[in-house]
PDB file of C-alpha atoms in Angstrom:
ATOM      1  CA  MET S   6      15.412  16.473  34.541  1.00 44.00           C
ATOM      2  CA  ASP S   7      13.651  17.771  37.634  1.00 47.00           C
ATOM      3  CA  GLN S   8      11.246  20.177  35.886  1.00 62.00           C
ATOM      4  CA  LYS S   9       8.883  19.008  33.152  1.00 90.00           C
ATOM      5  CA  LEU S  10       9.968  20.598  29.862  1.00 88.00           C
ATOM      6  CA  ALA S  11       6.476  21.865  29.035  1.00 90.00           C
ATOM      7  CA  GLN S  12       6.461  23.877  32.285  1.00 89.00           C
ATOM      8  CA  MET S  13       9.790  25.565  31.564  1.00 89.00           C
ATOM      9  CA  LYS S  14      10.309  28.938  29.866  1.00 91.00           C
ATOM     10  CA  CYS S  15      12.605  29.569  26.934  1.00 89.00           C
ATOM     11  CA  SER S  16      15.800  31.430  27.708  1.00 89.00           C
ATOM     12  CA  ALA S  17      17.100  34.142  25.416  1.00 79.00           C
ATOM     13  CA  CYS S  18      19.460  32.678  22.853  1.00 79.00           C
ATOM     14  CA  ARG S  19      22.444  34.960  22.340  1.00 80.00           C
ATOM     15  CA  GLY S  20      23.645  33.068  19.309  1.00 79.00           C
ATOM     16  CA  ASP S  21      27.109  32.335  20.643  1.00 85.00           C
ATOM     17  CA  GLU S  22      26.150  29.095  22.423  1.00 90.00           C
ATOM     18  CA  PRO S  23      26.976  25.851  20.661  1.00 93.00           C
ATOM     19  CA  PRO S  24      24.143  23.560  19.558  1.00 96.00           C
ATOM     20  CA  LEU S  25      23.401  20.686  21.928  1.00 96.00           C
ATOM     21  CA  SER S  26      25.922  17.875  21.751  1.00 96.00           C
ATOM     22  CA  ASP S  27      24.940  14.327  20.778  1.00 95.00           C
ATOM     23  CA  GLN S  28      25.151  13.381  24.472  1.00 96.00           C
ATOM     24  CA  GLU S  29      22.831  16.249  25.441  1.00 96.00           C
ATOM     25  CA  LEU S  30      20.434  15.270  22.643  1.00 97.00           C
ATOM     26  CA  GLU S  31      20.321  11.720  23.991  1.00 96.00           C
ATOM     27  CA  HIS S  32      19.310  13.206  27.365  1.00 94.00           C
ATOM     28  CA  TYR S  33      16.478  15.341  25.926  1.00 96.00           C
ATOM     29  CA  LEU S  34      15.050  13.086  23.185  1.00 96.00           C
ATOM     30  CA  PRO S  35      13.235  10.715  25.598  1.00 95.00           C
ATOM     31  CA  GLU S  36      11.398  13.780  26.962  1.00 94.00           C
ATOM     32  CA  VAL S  37       9.743  14.331  23.547  1.00 96.00           C
ATOM     33  CA  PRO S  38       9.232  10.724  22.398  1.00 93.00           C
ATOM     34  CA  GLU S  39       7.028  11.269  19.341  1.00 96.00           C
ATOM     35  CA  TRP S  40       9.332  13.850  17.780  1.00 98.00           C
ATOM     36  CA  ASP S  41      11.827  12.898  15.089  1.00 98.00           C
ATOM     37  CA  LEU S  42      15.395  14.145  15.059  1.00 98.00           C
ATOM     38  CA  VAL S  43      16.038  15.166  11.447  1.00 98.00           C
ATOM     39  CA  LYS S  44      19.020  16.681   9.716  1.00 97.00           C
ATOM     40  CA  GLU S  45      18.667  19.164   6.865  1.00 95.00           C
ATOM     41  CA  ASP S  46      21.674  20.916   5.342  1.00 93.00           C
ATOM     42  CA  SER S  47      23.774  19.655   8.282  1.00 95.00           C
ATOM     43  CA  VAL S  48      21.373  21.259  10.794  1.00 97.00           C
ATOM     44  CA  LYS S  49      19.661  19.047  13.385  1.00 98.00           C
ATOM     45  CA  LYS S  50      15.974  19.775  13.967  1.00 98.00           C
ATOM     46  CA  LEU S  51      12.976  18.320  15.793  1.00 98.00           C
ATOM     47  CA  ARG S  52       9.958  17.500  13.624  1.00 98.00           C
ATOM     48  CA  ARG S  53       6.543  16.008  14.208  1.00 98.00           C
ATOM     49  CA  THR S  54       3.420  15.731  12.088  1.00 98.00           C
ATOM     50  CA  PHE S  55       0.127  16.121  13.917  1.00 98.00           C
ATOM     51  CA  LYS S  56      -3.019  14.634  12.370  1.00 98.00           C
ATOM     52  CA  PHE S  57      -6.537  16.066  12.465  1.00 98.00           C
ATOM     53  CA  SER S  58      -9.893  15.128  10.998  1.00 98.00           C
ATOM     54  CA  ASN S  59     -10.113  18.237   8.816  1.00 97.00           C
ATOM     55  CA  PHE S  60      -8.393  21.434   7.716  1.00 97.00           C
ATOM     56  CA  VAL S  61     -10.061  23.701  10.283  1.00 97.00           C
ATOM     57  CA  GLU S  62      -8.803  21.617  13.224  1.00 97.00           C
ATOM     58  CA  ALA S  63      -5.278  21.633  11.788  1.00 98.00           C
ATOM     59  CA  LEU S  64      -5.516  25.404  11.275  1.00 98.00           C
ATOM     60  CA  ASP S  65      -6.751  25.971  14.837  1.00 98.00           C
ATOM     61  CA  PHE S  66      -3.815  23.939  16.151  1.00 98.00           C
ATOM     62  CA  THR S  67      -1.415  25.895  13.951  1.00 98.00           C
ATOM     63  CA  ASN S  68      -2.766  29.149  15.374  1.00 98.00           C
ATOM     64  CA  ASP S  69      -2.392  27.833  18.933  1.00 98.00           C
ATOM     65  CA  VAL S  70       1.229  26.879  18.237  1.00 98.00           C
ATOM     66  CA  GLY S  71       1.731  30.390  16.866  1.00 98.00           C
ATOM     67  CA  GLU S  72       0.384  31.887  20.096  1.00 98.00           C
ATOM     68  CA  ILE S  73       2.760  29.945  22.341  1.00 97.00           C
ATOM     69  CA  ALA S  74       5.626  30.727  19.959  1.00 97.00           C
ATOM     70  CA  GLU S  75       4.900  34.447  20.349  1.00 96.00           C
ATOM     71  CA  GLU S  76       4.633  34.111  24.147  1.00 96.00           C
ATOM     72  CA  GLU S  77       8.011  32.378  24.330  1.00 95.00           C
ATOM     73  CA  GLY S  78       9.739  34.392  21.596  1.00 94.00           C
ATOM     74  CA  HIS S  79      10.765  31.212  19.788  1.00 95.00           C
ATOM     75  CA  HIS S  80       9.179  30.362  16.445  1.00 96.00           C
ATOM     76  CA  PRO S  81       8.862  27.106  14.459  1.00 98.00           C
ATOM     77  CA  ILE S  82       8.465  26.187  10.853  1.00 98.00           C
ATOM     78  CA  ILE S  83       4.872  25.021  10.369  1.00 98.00           C
ATOM     79  CA  THR S  84       3.571  23.292   7.261  1.00 98.00           C
ATOM     80  CA  LEU S  85      -0.213  23.107   7.122  1.00 98.00           C
ATOM     81  CA  THR S  86      -2.160  20.795   4.815  1.00 97.00           C
ATOM     82  CA  TRP S  87      -5.597  19.190   4.952  1.00 97.00           C
ATOM     83  CA  GLY S  88      -5.773  17.247   8.215  1.00 96.00           C
ATOM     84  CA  LYS S  89      -2.096  17.730   9.085  1.00 98.00           C
ATOM     85  CA  ALA S  90       0.245  20.251  10.636  1.00 98.00           C
ATOM     86  CA  THR S  91       3.961  19.527  10.617  1.00 98.00           C
ATOM     87  CA  VAL S  92       5.953  21.492  13.186  1.00 98.00           C
ATOM     88  CA  THR S  93       9.739  21.822  13.052  1.00 98.00           C
ATOM     89  CA  TRP S  94      11.751  23.322  15.899  1.00 98.00           C
ATOM     90  CA  TYR S  95      15.391  24.370  15.767  1.00 98.00           C
ATOM     91  CA  THR S  96      17.398  27.435  16.686  1.00 96.00           C
ATOM     92  CA  HIS S  97      18.333  29.379  13.603  1.00 93.00           C
ATOM     93  CA  LYS S  98      20.947  31.536  15.426  1.00 93.00           C
ATOM     94  CA  ILE S  99      23.056  28.519  16.381  1.00 96.00           C
ATOM     95  CA  LYS S 100      22.167  26.337  13.365  1.00 95.00           C
ATOM     96  CA  GLY S 101      21.051  23.465  15.528  1.00 97.00           C
ATOM     97  CA  LEU S 102      19.132  22.415  18.605  1.00 97.00           C
ATOM     98  CA  HIS S 103      18.975  24.277  21.913  1.00 96.00           C
ATOM     99  CA  GLU S 104      17.120  23.406  25.110  1.00 95.00           C
ATOM    100  CA  ASN S 105      14.461  25.921  23.951  1.00 96.00           C
ATOM    101  CA  ASP S 106      13.576  23.635  21.042  1.00 97.00           C
ATOM    102  CA  PHE S 107      12.840  20.762  23.397  1.00 97.00           C
ATOM    103  CA  ILE S 108      10.814  23.047  25.671  1.00 97.00           C
ATOM    104  CA  MET S 109       8.738  24.173  22.701  1.00 97.00           C
ATOM    105  CA  ALA S 110       8.359  20.627  21.348  1.00 98.00           C
ATOM    106  CA  ALA S 111       6.962  19.563  24.738  1.00 97.00           C
ATOM    107  CA  LYS S 112       4.612  22.564  24.829  1.00 97.00           C
ATOM    108  CA  THR S 113       3.448  21.774  21.277  1.00 98.00           C
ATOM    109  CA  ALA S 114       2.781  18.134  22.206  1.00 97.00           C
ATOM    110  CA  ASP S 115       0.741  19.292  25.220  1.00 96.00           C
ATOM    111  CA  LEU S 116      -1.302  21.581  22.949  1.00 96.00           C
ATOM    112  CA  TYR S 117      -2.021  18.630  20.663  1.00 97.00           C
ATOM    113  CA  ALA S 118      -3.118  16.500  23.618  1.00 93.00           C
ATOM    114  CA  ASP S 119      -5.605  19.266  24.497  1.00 87.00           C
ATOM    115  CA  HIS S 120      -7.081  19.393  20.962  1.00 86.00           C
TER     116      HIS S 120
END
């Protein structure tokens, strides 16, 4: 990939594209190494739990993820608990993973590195 995922912008998802194939996933997964590929109700998703020293830090991170989600028009599932924020990316319209999910996973990881 010639452009770093975190520097890319999400493209509008029309909903008629297929989810990424297993071969495409194998291409993208090394770009977001700390993210887990999970499957829930037959839908593939990217998930990562970020750890913090307290609730306020986890909440601040959650709010920062929310800001970039709004900027990009692509929104995650976020579970917030004391000292942890778990972020899950997938594309609801296509019931699977799209390049946008990998872009947002990379942006989320960069946010965490800045915290």
